Amino acid sequence: RREQARLKARVVPEDTEQWQKDPGFTGLRRVGGVDLSYVKGDESSACASLVVLSYPGLEVLYEDCRMVAVTAPYVAGFLAFREVPVLVEAVQRLEQEEPELRPQVLLVDGNGMLHPRGFGVACHLGVLTDLPCIGVAKNLLQVDGVVRDELHREQIRSLQKSGDAFPLTGTSGRVLGMVSCGDHNNSSKPLYVSVGHRVSLATAVSLVSSCCRFRIPEPIRQVRPREPGRG
């Protein structure tokens, strides 16, 4: 908890890059996506995946998927301590091998500030790599009084088109993230977008929407077919 709190103090939940200040994201050329997928039936072996796509074309520029040993135990609320080290290594390999392809922002398959202590995987990875990071989750993490009740489902049904969103406000009054419709054909299955590091929530939602050809944004969708144990 002490280490998590120390790292959390370094999170910058606002835009820091010039390209973020332009509604069209002028100057953004490379968007990355990361994911860690476990081998079916073996929680100690996983594939750490990193891809970098061009923006706005969303064409793959770089991809790396390596089998890794995951040794840290799973502890609820501290998943990042188990997964982030191998993702940091993937980013470091890219920086060493092809530094010109370093992503300007990372989309993380997981949560950022939408977390019991406001410091999920996307925050942790952002702080350690000093890259702007955005958490993109497919399922709601129920924290701070936020639950998937009938009101929540009704709000989801109100999402009509790509880019539509509504805030996730906890009982503390804090906005933890946004529920966003990545693709209008899948509004019943929204995305849960949250700030990781060096990006505002509004920019995070807008960028995620602009990266969606289907429900899942391309930087994350492109890493998933390479995961072991999946079709």
mmCIF file with all atom_site columns, C-alpha atoms in Angstrom:
data_model
loop_
_atom_site.group_PDB
_atom_site.id
_atom_site.type_symbol
_atom_site.label_atom_id
_atom_site.label_alt_id
_atom_site.label_comp_id
_atom_site.label_asym_id
_atom_site.label_entity_id
_atom_site.label_seq_id
_atom_site.pdbx_PDB_ins_code
_atom_site.Cartn_x
_atom_site.Cartn_y
_atom_site.Cartn_z
_atom_site.occupancy
_atom_site.B_iso_or_equiv
_atom_site.pdbx_formal_charge
_atom_site.auth_seq_id
_atom_site.auth_comp_id
_atom_site.auth_asym_id
_atom_site.auth_atom_id
_atom_site.pdbx_PDB_model_num
ATOM 1   C CA . ARG A 1 1   ? 0.000   0.000   0.000   1.00 0.00 ? 1   ARG A CA 1
ATOM 2   C CA . ARG A 1 2   ? 2.843   2.409   0.790   1.00 0.00 ? 2   ARG A CA 1
ATOM 3   C CA . GLU A 1 3   ? 4.495   1.822   -2.590  1.00 0.00 ? 3   GLU A CA 1
ATOM 4   C CA . GLN A 1 4   ? 1.179   2.193   -4.376  1.00 0.00 ? 4   GLN A CA 1
ATOM 5   C CA . ALA A 1 5   ? 0.498   5.468   -2.568  1.00 0.00 ? 5   ALA A CA 1
ATOM 6   C CA . ARG A 1 6   ? 4.006   6.727   -3.373  1.00 0.00 ? 6   ARG A CA 1
ATOM 7   C CA . LEU A 1 7   ? 3.563   6.036   -7.080  1.00 0.00 ? 7   LEU A CA 1
ATOM 8   C CA . LYS A 1 8   ? 0.014   7.405   -7.109  1.00 0.00 ? 8   LYS A CA 1
ATOM 9   C CA . ALA A 1 9   ? 1.341   10.776  -5.962  1.00 0.00 ? 9   ALA A CA 1
ATOM 10  C CA . ARG A 1 10  ? 3.185   11.017  -9.294  1.00 0.00 ? 10  ARG A CA 1
ATOM 11  C CA . VAL A 1 11  ? 0.067   10.635  -11.471 1.00 0.00 ? 11  VAL A CA 1
ATOM 12  C CA . VAL A 1 12  ? -0.705  13.678  -13.639 1.00 0.00 ? 12  VAL A CA 1
ATOM 13  C CA . PRO A 1 13  ? -4.438  13.485  -14.504 1.00 0.00 ? 13  PRO A CA 1
ATOM 14  C CA . GLU A 1 14  ? -4.362  16.206  -17.144 1.00 0.00 ? 14  GLU A CA 1
ATOM 15  C CA . ASP A 1 15  ? -3.169  16.856  -20.680 1.00 0.00 ? 15  ASP A CA 1
ATOM 16  C CA . THR A 1 16  ? 0.577   17.484  -20.941 1.00 0.00 ? 16  THR A CA 1
ATOM 17  C CA . GLU A 1 17  ? 1.226   17.145  -24.693 1.00 0.00 ? 17  GLU A CA 1
ATOM 18  C CA . GLN A 1 18  ? 0.655   19.676  -27.437 1.00 0.00 ? 18  GLN A CA 1
ATOM 19  C CA . TRP A 1 19  ? -1.260  17.187  -29.616 1.00 0.00 ? 19  TRP A CA 1
ATOM 20  C CA . GLN A 1 20  ? -3.778  16.688  -26.806 1.00 0.00 ? 20  GLN A CA 1
ATOM 21  C CA . LYS A 1 21  ? -4.796  20.347  -26.988 1.00 0.00 ? 21  LYS A CA 1
ATOM 22  C CA . ASP A 1 22  ? -6.031  20.061  -30.593 1.00 0.00 ? 22  ASP A CA 1
ATOM 23  C CA . PRO A 1 23  ? -9.516  18.503  -31.099 1.00 0.00 ? 23  PRO A CA 1
ATOM 24  C CA . GLY A 1 24  ? -8.144  16.708  -34.175 1.00 0.00 ? 24  GLY A CA 1
ATOM 25  C CA . PHE A 1 25  ? -5.033  15.516  -32.298 1.00 0.00 ? 25  PHE A CA 1
ATOM 26  C CA . THR A 1 26  ? -2.717  17.193  -34.807 1.00 0.00 ? 26  THR A CA 1
ATOM 27  C CA . GLY A 1 27  ? 0.808   15.966  -34.133 1.00 0.00 ? 27  GLY A CA 1
ATOM 28  C CA . LEU A 1 28  ? -0.243  12.533  -32.897 1.00 0.00 ? 28  LEU A CA 1
ATOM 29  C CA . ARG A 1 29  ? 1.436   9.924   -35.079 1.00 0.00 ? 29  ARG A CA 1
ATOM 30  C CA . ARG A 1 30  ? 1.807   6.752   -32.972 1.00 0.00 ? 30  ARG A CA 1
ATOM 31  C CA . VAL A 1 31  ? -0.661  5.093   -30.610 1.00 0.00 ? 31  VAL A CA 1
ATOM 32  C CA . GLY A 1 32  ? 0.316   2.003   -28.634 1.00 0.00 ? 32  GLY A CA 1
ATOM 33  C CA . GLY A 1 33  ? -1.674  -0.792  -27.046 1.00 0.00 ? 33  GLY A CA 1
ATOM 34  C CA . VAL A 1 34  ? -0.625  -3.270  -24.346 1.00 0.00 ? 34  VAL A CA 1
ATOM 35  C CA . ASP A 1 35  ? -2.133  -6.384  -22.843 1.00 0.00 ? 35  ASP A CA 1
ATOM 36  C CA . LEU A 1 36  ? -1.090  -9.367  -20.763 1.00 0.00 ? 36  LEU A CA 1
ATOM 37  C CA . SER A 1 37  ? -2.846  -12.657 -21.484 1.00 0.00 ? 37  SER A CA 1
ATOM 38  C CA . TYR A 1 38  ? -2.414  -15.804 -19.427 1.00 0.00 ? 38  TYR A CA 1
ATOM 39  C CA . VAL A 1 39  ? -2.023  -19.279 -20.866 1.00 0.00 ? 39  VAL A CA 1
ATOM 40  C CA . LYS A 1 40  ? -5.203  -21.231 -20.256 1.00 0.00 ? 40  LYS A CA 1
ATOM 41  C CA . GLY A 1 41  ? -4.766  -23.344 -17.149 1.00 0.00 ? 41  GLY A CA 1
ATOM 42  C CA . ASP A 1 42  ? -1.425  -21.782 -16.199 1.00 0.00 ? 42  ASP A CA 1
ATOM 43  C CA . GLU A 1 43  ? -1.533  -18.495 -14.285 1.00 0.00 ? 43  GLU A CA 1
ATOM 44  C CA . SER A 1 44  ? 2.267   -18.314 -14.137 1.00 0.00 ? 44  SER A CA 1
ATOM 45  C CA . SER A 1 45  ? 2.776   -18.100 -17.917 1.00 0.00 ? 45  SER A CA 1
ATOM 46  C CA . ALA A 1 46  ? 1.536   -15.233 -20.038 1.00 0.00 ? 46  ALA A CA 1
ATOM 47  C CA . CYS A 1 47  ? 2.020   -13.403 -23.298 1.00 0.00 ? 47  CYS A CA 1
ATOM 48  C CA . ALA A 1 48  ? 3.023   -9.766  -22.876 1.00 0.00 ? 48  ALA A CA 1
ATOM 49  C CA . SER A 1 49  ? 1.906   -7.888  -25.990 1.00 0.00 ? 49  SER A CA 1
ATOM 50  C CA . LEU A 1 50  ? 2.731   -4.430  -27.272 1.00 0.00 ? 50  LEU A CA 1
ATOM 51  C CA . VAL A 1 51  ? 1.681   -2.957  -30.594 1.00 0.00 ? 51  VAL A CA 1
ATOM 52  C CA . VAL A 1 52  ? 2.188   0.482   -32.070 1.00 0.00 ? 52  VAL A CA 1
ATOM 53  C CA . LEU A 1 53  ? -0.217  1.789   -34.689 1.00 0.00 ? 53  LEU A CA 1
ATOM 54  C CA . SER A 1 54  ? -0.032  4.805   -36.941 1.00 0.00 ? 54  SER A CA 1
ATOM 55  C CA . TYR A 1 55  ? -2.500  7.599   -36.247 1.00 0.00 ? 55  TYR A CA 1
ATOM 56  C CA . PRO A 1 56  ? -4.965  8.371   -37.658 1.00 0.00 ? 56  PRO A CA 1
ATOM 57  C CA . GLY A 1 57  ? -4.528  5.502   -40.146 1.00 0.00 ? 57  GLY A CA 1
ATOM 58  C CA . LEU A 1 58  ? -4.369  2.804   -37.423 1.00 0.00 ? 58  LEU A CA 1
ATOM 59  C CA . GLU A 1 59  ? -1.943  0.630   -39.366 1.00 0.00 ? 59  GLU A CA 1
ATOM 60  C CA . VAL A 1 60  ? 0.427   -1.646  -37.429 1.00 0.00 ? 60  VAL A CA 1
ATOM 61  C CA . LEU A 1 61  ? 3.959   -0.220  -37.266 1.00 0.00 ? 61  LEU A CA 1
ATOM 62  C CA . TYR A 1 62  ? 5.404   -2.489  -34.578 1.00 0.00 ? 62  TYR A CA 1
ATOM 63  C CA . GLU A 1 63  ? 4.373   -5.588  -32.673 1.00 0.00 ? 63  GLU A CA 1
ATOM 64  C CA . ASP A 1 64  ? 5.973   -7.620  -29.910 1.00 0.00 ? 64  ASP A CA 1
ATOM 65  C CA . CYS A 1 65  ? 4.458   -10.629 -28.159 1.00 0.00 ? 65  CYS A CA 1
ATOM 66  C CA . ARG A 1 66  ? 6.655   -12.642 -25.826 1.00 0.00 ? 66  ARG A CA 1
ATOM 67  C CA . MET A 1 67  ? 5.969   -15.428 -23.392 1.00 0.00 ? 67  MET A CA 1
ATOM 68  C CA . VAL A 1 68  ? 6.918   -14.385 -19.884 1.00 0.00 ? 68  VAL A CA 1
ATOM 69  C CA . ALA A 1 69  ? 6.931   -15.932 -16.428 1.00 0.00 ? 69  ALA A CA 1
ATOM 70  C CA . VAL A 1 70  ? 4.656   -14.155 -13.961 1.00 0.00 ? 70  VAL A CA 1
ATOM 71  C CA . THR A 1 71  ? 5.945   -14.773 -10.465 1.00 0.00 ? 71  THR A CA 1
ATOM 72  C CA . ALA A 1 72  ? 4.181   -12.238 -8.239  1.00 0.00 ? 72  ALA A CA 1
ATOM 73  C CA . PRO A 1 73  ? 0.950   -13.544 -6.657  1.00 0.00 ? 73  PRO A CA 1
ATOM 74  C CA . TYR A 1 74  ? -2.424  -12.034 -7.485  1.00 0.00 ? 74  TYR A CA 1
ATOM 75  C CA . VAL A 1 75  ? -3.713  -9.716  -4.759  1.00 0.00 ? 75  VAL A CA 1
ATOM 76  C CA . ALA A 1 76  ? -7.007  -7.870  -5.333  1.00 0.00 ? 76  ALA A CA 1
ATOM 77  C CA . GLY A 1 77  ? -6.395  -4.166  -5.885  1.00 0.00 ? 77  GLY A CA 1
ATOM 78  C CA . PHE A 1 78  ? -2.688  -4.710  -6.557  1.00 0.00 ? 78  PHE A CA 1
ATOM 79  C CA . LEU A 1 79  ? -2.813  -6.440  -9.954  1.00 0.00 ? 79  LEU A CA 1
ATOM 80  C CA . ALA A 1 80  ? -0.360  -3.930  -11.416 1.00 0.00 ? 80  ALA A CA 1
ATOM 81  C CA . PHE A 1 81  ? 2.463   -5.209  -9.220  1.00 0.00 ? 81  PHE A CA 1
ATOM 82  C CA . ARG A 1 82  ? 1.984   -8.591  -10.904 1.00 0.00 ? 82  ARG A CA 1
ATOM 83  C CA . GLU A 1 83  ? 1.598   -7.421  -14.503 1.00 0.00 ? 83  GLU A CA 1
ATOM 84  C CA . VAL A 1 84  ? 3.209   -4.035  -15.065 1.00 0.00 ? 84  VAL A CA 1
ATOM 85  C CA . PRO A 1 85  ? 6.889   -5.093  -14.782 1.00 0.00 ? 85  PRO A CA 1
ATOM 86  C CA . VAL A 1 86  ? 6.711   -7.242  -17.944 1.00 0.00 ? 86  VAL A CA 1
ATOM 87  C CA . LEU A 1 87  ? 4.808   -4.507  -19.803 1.00 0.00 ? 87  LEU A CA 1
ATOM 88  C CA . VAL A 1 88  ? 7.482   -1.982  -18.830 1.00 0.00 ? 88  VAL A CA 1
ATOM 89  C CA . GLU A 1 89  ? 10.084  -4.390  -20.245 1.00 0.00 ? 89  GLU A CA 1
ATOM 90  C CA . ALA A 1 90  ? 8.159   -4.519  -23.537 1.00 0.00 ? 90  ALA A CA 1
ATOM 91  C CA . VAL A 1 91  ? 8.181   -0.726  -23.759 1.00 0.00 ? 91  VAL A CA 1
ATOM 92  C CA . GLN A 1 92  ? 11.889  -0.631  -22.934 1.00 0.00 ? 92  GLN A CA 1
ATOM 93  C CA . ARG A 1 93  ? 12.676  -3.175  -25.667 1.00 0.00 ? 93  ARG A CA 1
ATOM 94  C CA . LEU A 1 94  ? 10.900  -1.000  -28.195 1.00 0.00 ? 94  LEU A CA 1
ATOM 95  C CA . GLU A 1 95  ? 12.758  2.094   -27.032 1.00 0.00 ? 95  GLU A CA 1
ATOM 96  C CA . GLN A 1 96  ? 16.074  0.279   -27.421 1.00 0.00 ? 96  GLN A CA 1
ATOM 97  C CA . GLU A 1 97  ? 15.370  -1.490  -30.711 1.00 0.00 ? 97  GLU A CA 1
ATOM 98  C CA . GLU A 1 98  ? 13.265  1.044   -32.606 1.00 0.00 ? 98  GLU A CA 1
ATOM 99  C CA . PRO A 1 99  ? 13.167  4.301   -30.629 1.00 0.00 ? 99  PRO A CA 1
ATOM 100 C CA . GLU A 1 100 ? 11.606  6.178   -33.536 1.00 0.00 ? 100 GLU A CA 1
ATOM 101 C CA . LEU A 1 101 ? 8.460   4.072   -33.046 1.00 0.00 ? 101 LEU A CA 1
ATOM 102 C CA . ARG A 1 102 ? 8.003   4.946   -29.363 1.00 0.00 ? 102 ARG A CA 1
ATOM 103 C CA . PRO A 1 103 ? 4.267   5.506   -28.860 1.00 0.00 ? 103 PRO A CA 1
ATOM 104 C CA . GLN A 1 104 ? 3.037   8.960   -27.901 1.00 0.00 ? 104 GLN A CA 1
ATOM 105 C CA . VAL A 1 105 ? 0.211   7.422   -25.870 1.00 0.00 ? 105 VAL A CA 1
ATOM 106 C CA . LEU A 1 106 ? -0.625  3.928   -24.626 1.00 0.00 ? 106 LEU A CA 1
ATOM 107 C CA . LEU A 1 107 ? -4.060  2.345   -24.425 1.00 0.00 ? 107 LEU A CA 1
ATOM 108 C CA . VAL A 1 108 ? -4.079  -0.242  -21.655 1.00 0.00 ? 108 VAL A CA 1
ATOM 109 C CA . ASP A 1 109 ? -6.454  -3.196  -21.437 1.00 0.00 ? 109 ASP A CA 1
ATOM 110 C CA . GLY A 1 110 ? -7.509  -2.395  -17.862 1.00 0.00 ? 110 GLY A CA 1
ATOM 111 C CA . ASN A 1 111 ? -8.357  0.459   -15.536 1.00 0.00 ? 111 ASN A CA 1
ATOM 112 C CA . GLY A 1 112 ? -6.621  3.660   -14.550 1.00 0.00 ? 112 GLY A CA 1
ATOM 113 C CA . MET A 1 113 ? -8.123  5.862   -11.834 1.00 0.00 ? 113 MET A CA 1
ATOM 114 C CA . LEU A 1 114 ? -11.238 3.666   -11.859 1.00 0.00 ? 114 LEU A CA 1
ATOM 115 C CA . HIS A 1 115 ? -9.781  1.579   -9.043  1.00 0.00 ? 115 HIS A CA 1
ATOM 116 C CA . PRO A 1 116 ? -10.398 1.057   -5.304  1.00 0.00 ? 116 PRO A CA 1
ATOM 117 C CA . ARG A 1 117 ? -7.500  3.382   -4.473  1.00 0.00 ? 117 ARG A CA 1
ATOM 118 C CA . GLY A 1 118 ? -7.471  5.369   -7.707  1.00 0.00 ? 118 GLY A CA 1
ATOM 119 C CA . PHE A 1 119 ? -4.350  3.704   -9.084  1.00 0.00 ? 119 PHE A CA 1
ATOM 120 C CA . GLY A 1 120 ? -4.968  0.899   -11.548 1.00 0.00 ? 120 GLY A CA 1
ATOM 121 C CA . VAL A 1 121 ? -2.739  -0.751  -14.142 1.00 0.00 ? 121 VAL A CA 1
ATOM 122 C CA . ALA A 1 122 ? -2.898  2.187   -16.591 1.00 0.00 ? 122 ALA A CA 1
ATOM 123 C CA . CYS A 1 123 ? -1.768  4.637   -13.886 1.00 0.00 ? 123 CYS A CA 1
ATOM 124 C CA . HIS A 1 124 ? 1.018   2.341   -12.712 1.00 0.00 ? 124 HIS A CA 1
ATOM 125 C CA . LEU A 1 125 ? 2.336   1.745   -16.231 1.00 0.00 ? 125 LEU A CA 1
ATOM 126 C CA . GLY A 1 126 ? 2.093   5.439   -17.091 1.00 0.00 ? 126 GLY A CA 1
ATOM 127 C CA . VAL A 1 127 ? 4.089   6.538   -14.062 1.00 0.00 ? 127 VAL A CA 1
ATOM 128 C CA . LEU A 1 128 ? 6.836   3.952   -14.629 1.00 0.00 ? 128 LEU A CA 1
ATOM 129 C CA . THR A 1 129 ? 7.195   4.642   -18.379 1.00 0.00 ? 129 THR A CA 1
ATOM 130 C CA . ASP A 1 130 ? 6.361   8.369   -18.189 1.00 0.00 ? 130 ASP A CA 1
ATOM 131 C CA . LEU A 1 131 ? 4.032   7.884   -21.160 1.00 0.00 ? 131 LEU A CA 1
ATOM 132 C CA . PRO A 1 132 ? 0.500   9.223   -21.431 1.00 0.00 ? 132 PRO A CA 1
ATOM 133 C CA . CYS A 1 133 ? -1.717  6.222   -20.614 1.00 0.00 ? 133 CYS A CA 1
ATOM 134 C CA . ILE A 1 134 ? -5.436  5.508   -20.849 1.00 0.00 ? 134 ILE A CA 1
ATOM 135 C CA . GLY A 1 135 ? -7.304  2.682   -19.157 1.00 0.00 ? 135 GLY A CA 1
ATOM 136 C CA . VAL A 1 136 ? -9.847  0.916   -21.380 1.00 0.00 ? 136 VAL A CA 1
ATOM 137 C CA . ALA A 1 137 ? -11.860 -1.831  -19.678 1.00 0.00 ? 137 ALA A CA 1
ATOM 138 C CA . LYS A 1 138 ? -14.637 -3.975  -21.104 1.00 0.00 ? 138 LYS A CA 1
ATOM 139 C CA . ASN A 1 139 ? -16.299 -4.651  -17.754 1.00 0.00 ? 139 ASN A CA 1
ATOM 140 C CA . LEU A 1 140 ? -17.257 -2.353  -14.901 1.00 0.00 ? 140 LEU A CA 1
ATOM 141 C CA . LEU A 1 141 ? -15.078 -2.465  -11.800 1.00 0.00 ? 141 LEU A CA 1
ATOM 142 C CA . GLN A 1 142 ? -17.597 -1.715  -9.061  1.00 0.00 ? 142 GLN A CA 1
ATOM 143 C CA . VAL A 1 143 ? -15.911 0.715   -6.666  1.00 0.00 ? 143 VAL A CA 1
ATOM 144 C CA . ASP A 1 144 ? -16.890 3.790   -4.632  1.00 0.00 ? 144 ASP A CA 1
ATOM 145 C CA . GLY A 1 145 ? -20.582 2.910   -4.803  1.00 0.00 ? 145 GLY A CA 1
ATOM 146 C CA . VAL A 1 146 ? -20.615 2.540   -8.600  1.00 0.00 ? 146 VAL A CA 1
ATOM 147 C CA . VAL A 1 147 ? -22.659 -0.546  -9.492  1.00 0.00 ? 147 VAL A CA 1
ATOM 148 C CA . ARG A 1 148 ? -24.144 -2.081  -12.609 1.00 0.00 ? 148 ARG A CA 1
ATOM 149 C CA . ASP A 1 149 ? -27.749 -1.550  -11.520 1.00 0.00 ? 149 ASP A CA 1
ATOM 150 C CA . GLU A 1 150 ? -30.847 -0.773  -13.577 1.00 0.00 ? 150 GLU A CA 1
ATOM 151 C CA . LEU A 1 151 ? -30.014 2.959   -13.699 1.00 0.00 ? 151 LEU A CA 1
ATOM 152 C CA . HIS A 1 152 ? -26.573 2.129   -15.052 1.00 0.00 ? 152 HIS A CA 1
ATOM 153 C CA . ARG A 1 153 ? -28.057 -0.195  -17.673 1.00 0.00 ? 153 ARG A CA 1
ATOM 154 C CA . GLU A 1 154 ? -30.587 2.487   -18.650 1.00 0.00 ? 154 GLU A CA 1
ATOM 155 C CA . GLN A 1 155 ? -27.784 4.992   -19.139 1.00 0.00 ? 155 GLN A CA 1
ATOM 156 C CA . ILE A 1 156 ? -25.957 2.469   -21.303 1.00 0.00 ? 156 ILE A CA 1
ATOM 157 C CA . ARG A 1 157 ? -29.049 2.049   -23.455 1.00 0.00 ? 157 ARG A CA 1
ATOM 158 C CA . SER A 1 158 ? -29.057 5.822   -24.007 1.00 0.00 ? 158 SER A CA 1
ATOM 159 C CA . LEU A 1 159 ? -25.732 5.600   -25.837 1.00 0.00 ? 159 LEU A CA 1
ATOM 160 C CA . GLN A 1 160 ? -26.606 5.917   -29.508 1.00 0.00 ? 160 GLN A CA 1
ATOM 161 C CA . LYS A 1 161 ? -23.445 6.482   -31.500 1.00 0.00 ? 161 LYS A CA 1
ATOM 162 C CA . SER A 1 162 ? -19.678 6.296   -31.385 1.00 0.00 ? 162 SER A CA 1
ATOM 163 C CA . GLY A 1 163 ? -18.323 8.869   -28.956 1.00 0.00 ? 163 GLY A CA 1
ATOM 164 C CA . ASP A 1 164 ? -21.446 9.069   -26.773 1.00 0.00 ? 164 ASP A CA 1
ATOM 165 C CA . ALA A 1 165 ? -20.487 8.843   -23.106 1.00 0.00 ? 165 ALA A CA 1
ATOM 166 C CA . PHE A 1 166 ? -21.611 9.506   -19.547 1.00 0.00 ? 166 PHE A CA 1
ATOM 167 C CA . PRO A 1 167 ? -19.568 9.939   -16.353 1.00 0.00 ? 167 PRO A CA 1
ATOM 168 C CA . LEU A 1 168 ? -19.054 7.347   -13.648 1.00 0.00 ? 168 LEU A CA 1
ATOM 169 C CA . THR A 1 169 ? -19.483 9.290   -10.419 1.00 0.00 ? 169 THR A CA 1
ATOM 170 C CA . GLY A 1 170 ? -18.770 7.571   -7.115  1.00 0.00 ? 170 GLY A CA 1
ATOM 171 C CA . THR A 1 171 ? -20.528 8.183   -3.815  1.00 0.00 ? 171 THR A CA 1
ATOM 172 C CA . SER A 1 172 ? -17.492 10.287  -2.904  1.00 0.00 ? 172 SER A CA 1
ATOM 173 C CA . GLY A 1 173 ? -18.526 12.711  -5.644  1.00 0.00 ? 173 GLY A CA 1
ATOM 174 C CA . ARG A 1 174 ? -15.420 11.977  -7.688  1.00 0.00 ? 174 ARG A CA 1
ATOM 175 C CA . VAL A 1 175 ? -15.725 11.231  -11.406 1.00 0.00 ? 175 VAL A CA 1
ATOM 176 C CA . LEU A 1 176 ? -13.865 7.932   -11.743 1.00 0.00 ? 176 LEU A CA 1
ATOM 177 C CA . GLY A 1 177 ? -14.133 7.516   -15.488 1.00 0.00 ? 177 GLY A CA 1
ATOM 178 C CA . MET A 1 178 ? -16.520 7.570   -18.414 1.00 0.00 ? 178 MET A CA 1
ATOM 179 C CA . VAL A 1 179 ? -18.758 4.952   -19.946 1.00 0.00 ? 179 VAL A CA 1
ATOM 180 C CA . SER A 1 180 ? -18.240 5.302   -23.691 1.00 0.00 ? 180 SER A CA 1
ATOM 181 C CA . CYS A 1 181 ? -19.790 3.814   -26.793 1.00 0.00 ? 181 CYS A CA 1
ATOM 182 C CA . GLY A 1 182 ? -16.871 2.712   -28.917 1.00 0.00 ? 182 GLY A CA 1
ATOM 183 C CA . ASP A 1 183 ? -19.058 1.612   -31.814 1.00 0.00 ? 183 ASP A CA 1
ATOM 184 C CA . HIS A 1 184 ? -22.750 2.369   -32.342 1.00 0.00 ? 184 HIS A CA 1
ATOM 185 C CA . ASN A 1 185 ? -23.526 -1.262  -33.189 1.00 0.00 ? 185 ASN A CA 1
ATOM 186 C CA . ASN A 1 186 ? -22.378 -2.373  -29.737 1.00 0.00 ? 186 ASN A CA 1
ATOM 187 C CA . SER A 1 187 ? -23.816 0.269   -27.396 1.00 0.00 ? 187 SER A CA 1
ATOM 188 C CA . SER A 1 188 ? -25.115 -2.507  -25.119 1.00 0.00 ? 188 SER A CA 1
ATOM 189 C CA . LYS A 1 189 ? -21.470 -3.414  -24.481 1.00 0.00 ? 189 LYS A CA 1
ATOM 190 C CA . PRO A 1 190 ? -19.755 -0.116  -23.688 1.00 0.00 ? 190 PRO A CA 1
ATOM 191 C CA . LEU A 1 191 ? -16.175 0.683   -22.778 1.00 0.00 ? 191 LEU A CA 1
ATOM 192 C CA . TYR A 1 192 ? -15.099 1.949   -19.371 1.00 0.00 ? 192 TYR A CA 1
ATOM 193 C CA . VAL A 1 193 ? -12.484 4.638   -19.996 1.00 0.00 ? 193 VAL A CA 1
ATOM 194 C CA . SER A 1 194 ? -10.364 6.115   -17.219 1.00 0.00 ? 194 SER A CA 1
ATOM 195 C CA . VAL A 1 195 ? -7.326  8.343   -16.868 1.00 0.00 ? 195 VAL A CA 1
ATOM 196 C CA . GLY A 1 196 ? -3.996  6.603   -16.482 1.00 0.00 ? 196 GLY A CA 1
ATOM 197 C CA . HIS A 1 197 ? -1.331  9.311   -16.609 1.00 0.00 ? 197 HIS A CA 1
ATOM 198 C CA . ARG A 1 198 ? -0.623  12.581  -18.434 1.00 0.00 ? 198 ARG A CA 1
ATOM 199 C CA . VAL A 1 199 ? -4.040  12.807  -20.079 1.00 0.00 ? 199 VAL A CA 1
ATOM 200 C CA . SER A 1 200 ? -7.383  14.360  -19.184 1.00 0.00 ? 200 SER A CA 1
ATOM 201 C CA . LEU A 1 201 ? -10.542 12.287  -19.072 1.00 0.00 ? 201 LEU A CA 1
ATOM 202 C CA . ALA A 1 202 ? -12.132 14.251  -21.930 1.00 0.00 ? 202 ALA A CA 1
ATOM 203 C CA . THR A 1 203 ? -9.098  13.669  -24.146 1.00 0.00 ? 203 THR A CA 1
ATOM 204 C CA . ALA A 1 204 ? -8.993  9.994   -23.170 1.00 0.00 ? 204 ALA A CA 1
ATOM 205 C CA . VAL A 1 205 ? -12.607 9.419   -24.213 1.00 0.00 ? 205 VAL A CA 1
ATOM 206 C CA . SER A 1 206 ? -12.208 11.335  -27.466 1.00 0.00 ? 206 SER A CA 1
ATOM 207 C CA . LEU A 1 207 ? -9.026  9.498   -28.428 1.00 0.00 ? 207 LEU A CA 1
ATOM 208 C CA . VAL A 1 208 ? -10.423 6.063   -27.596 1.00 0.00 ? 208 VAL A CA 1
ATOM 209 C CA . SER A 1 209 ? -13.481 6.815   -29.734 1.00 0.00 ? 209 SER A CA 1
ATOM 210 C CA . SER A 1 210 ? -11.298 7.923   -32.650 1.00 0.00 ? 210 SER A CA 1
ATOM 211 C CA . CYS A 1 211 ? -9.377  4.622   -32.459 1.00 0.00 ? 211 CYS A CA 1
ATOM 212 C CA . CYS A 1 212 ? -12.493 2.435   -32.717 1.00 0.00 ? 212 CYS A CA 1
ATOM 213 C CA . ARG A 1 213 ? -13.363 0.712   -35.960 1.00 0.00 ? 213 ARG A CA 1
ATOM 214 C CA . PHE A 1 214 ? -15.306 -1.848  -33.952 1.00 0.00 ? 214 PHE A CA 1
ATOM 215 C CA . ARG A 1 215 ? -16.249 -2.029  -30.289 1.00 0.00 ? 215 ARG A CA 1
ATOM 216 C CA . ILE A 1 216 ? -12.666 -2.393  -29.009 1.00 0.00 ? 216 ILE A CA 1
ATOM 217 C CA . PRO A 1 217 ? -10.163 0.354   -29.967 1.00 0.00 ? 217 PRO A CA 1
ATOM 218 C CA . GLU A 1 218 ? -7.655  -0.855  -32.533 1.00 0.00 ? 218 GLU A CA 1
ATOM 219 C CA . PRO A 1 219 ? -4.496  -0.545  -30.391 1.00 0.00 ? 219 PRO A CA 1
ATOM 220 C CA . ILE A 1 220 ? -6.008  -3.044  -27.933 1.00 0.00 ? 220 ILE A CA 1
ATOM 221 C CA . ARG A 1 221 ? -7.893  -5.133  -30.498 1.00 0.00 ? 221 ARG A CA 1
ATOM 222 C CA . GLN A 1 222 ? -4.658  -5.660  -32.459 1.00 0.00 ? 222 GLN A CA 1
ATOM 223 C CA . VAL A 1 223 ? -2.858  -7.264  -29.507 1.00 0.00 ? 223 VAL A CA 1
ATOM 224 C CA . ARG A 1 224 ? -5.659  -9.680  -28.656 1.00 0.00 ? 224 ARG A CA 1
ATOM 225 C CA . PRO A 1 225 ? -5.482  -12.063 -31.673 1.00 0.00 ? 225 PRO A CA 1
ATOM 226 C CA . ARG A 1 226 ? -1.888  -12.827 -30.702 1.00 0.00 ? 226 ARG A CA 1
ATOM 227 C CA . GLU A 1 227 ? -2.818  -13.960 -27.193 1.00 0.00 ? 227 GLU A CA 1
ATOM 228 C CA . PRO A 1 228 ? -2.334  -17.630 -26.360 1.00 0.00 ? 228 PRO A CA 1
ATOM 229 C CA . GLY A 1 229 ? -5.428  -19.621 -25.527 1.00 0.00 ? 229 GLY A CA 1
ATOM 230 C CA . ARG A 1 230 ? -7.710  -17.472 -27.710 1.00 0.00 ? 230 ARG A CA 1
ATOM 231 C CA . GLY A 1 231 ? -9.180  -18.106 -31.110 1.00 0.00 ? 231 GLY A CA 1
#
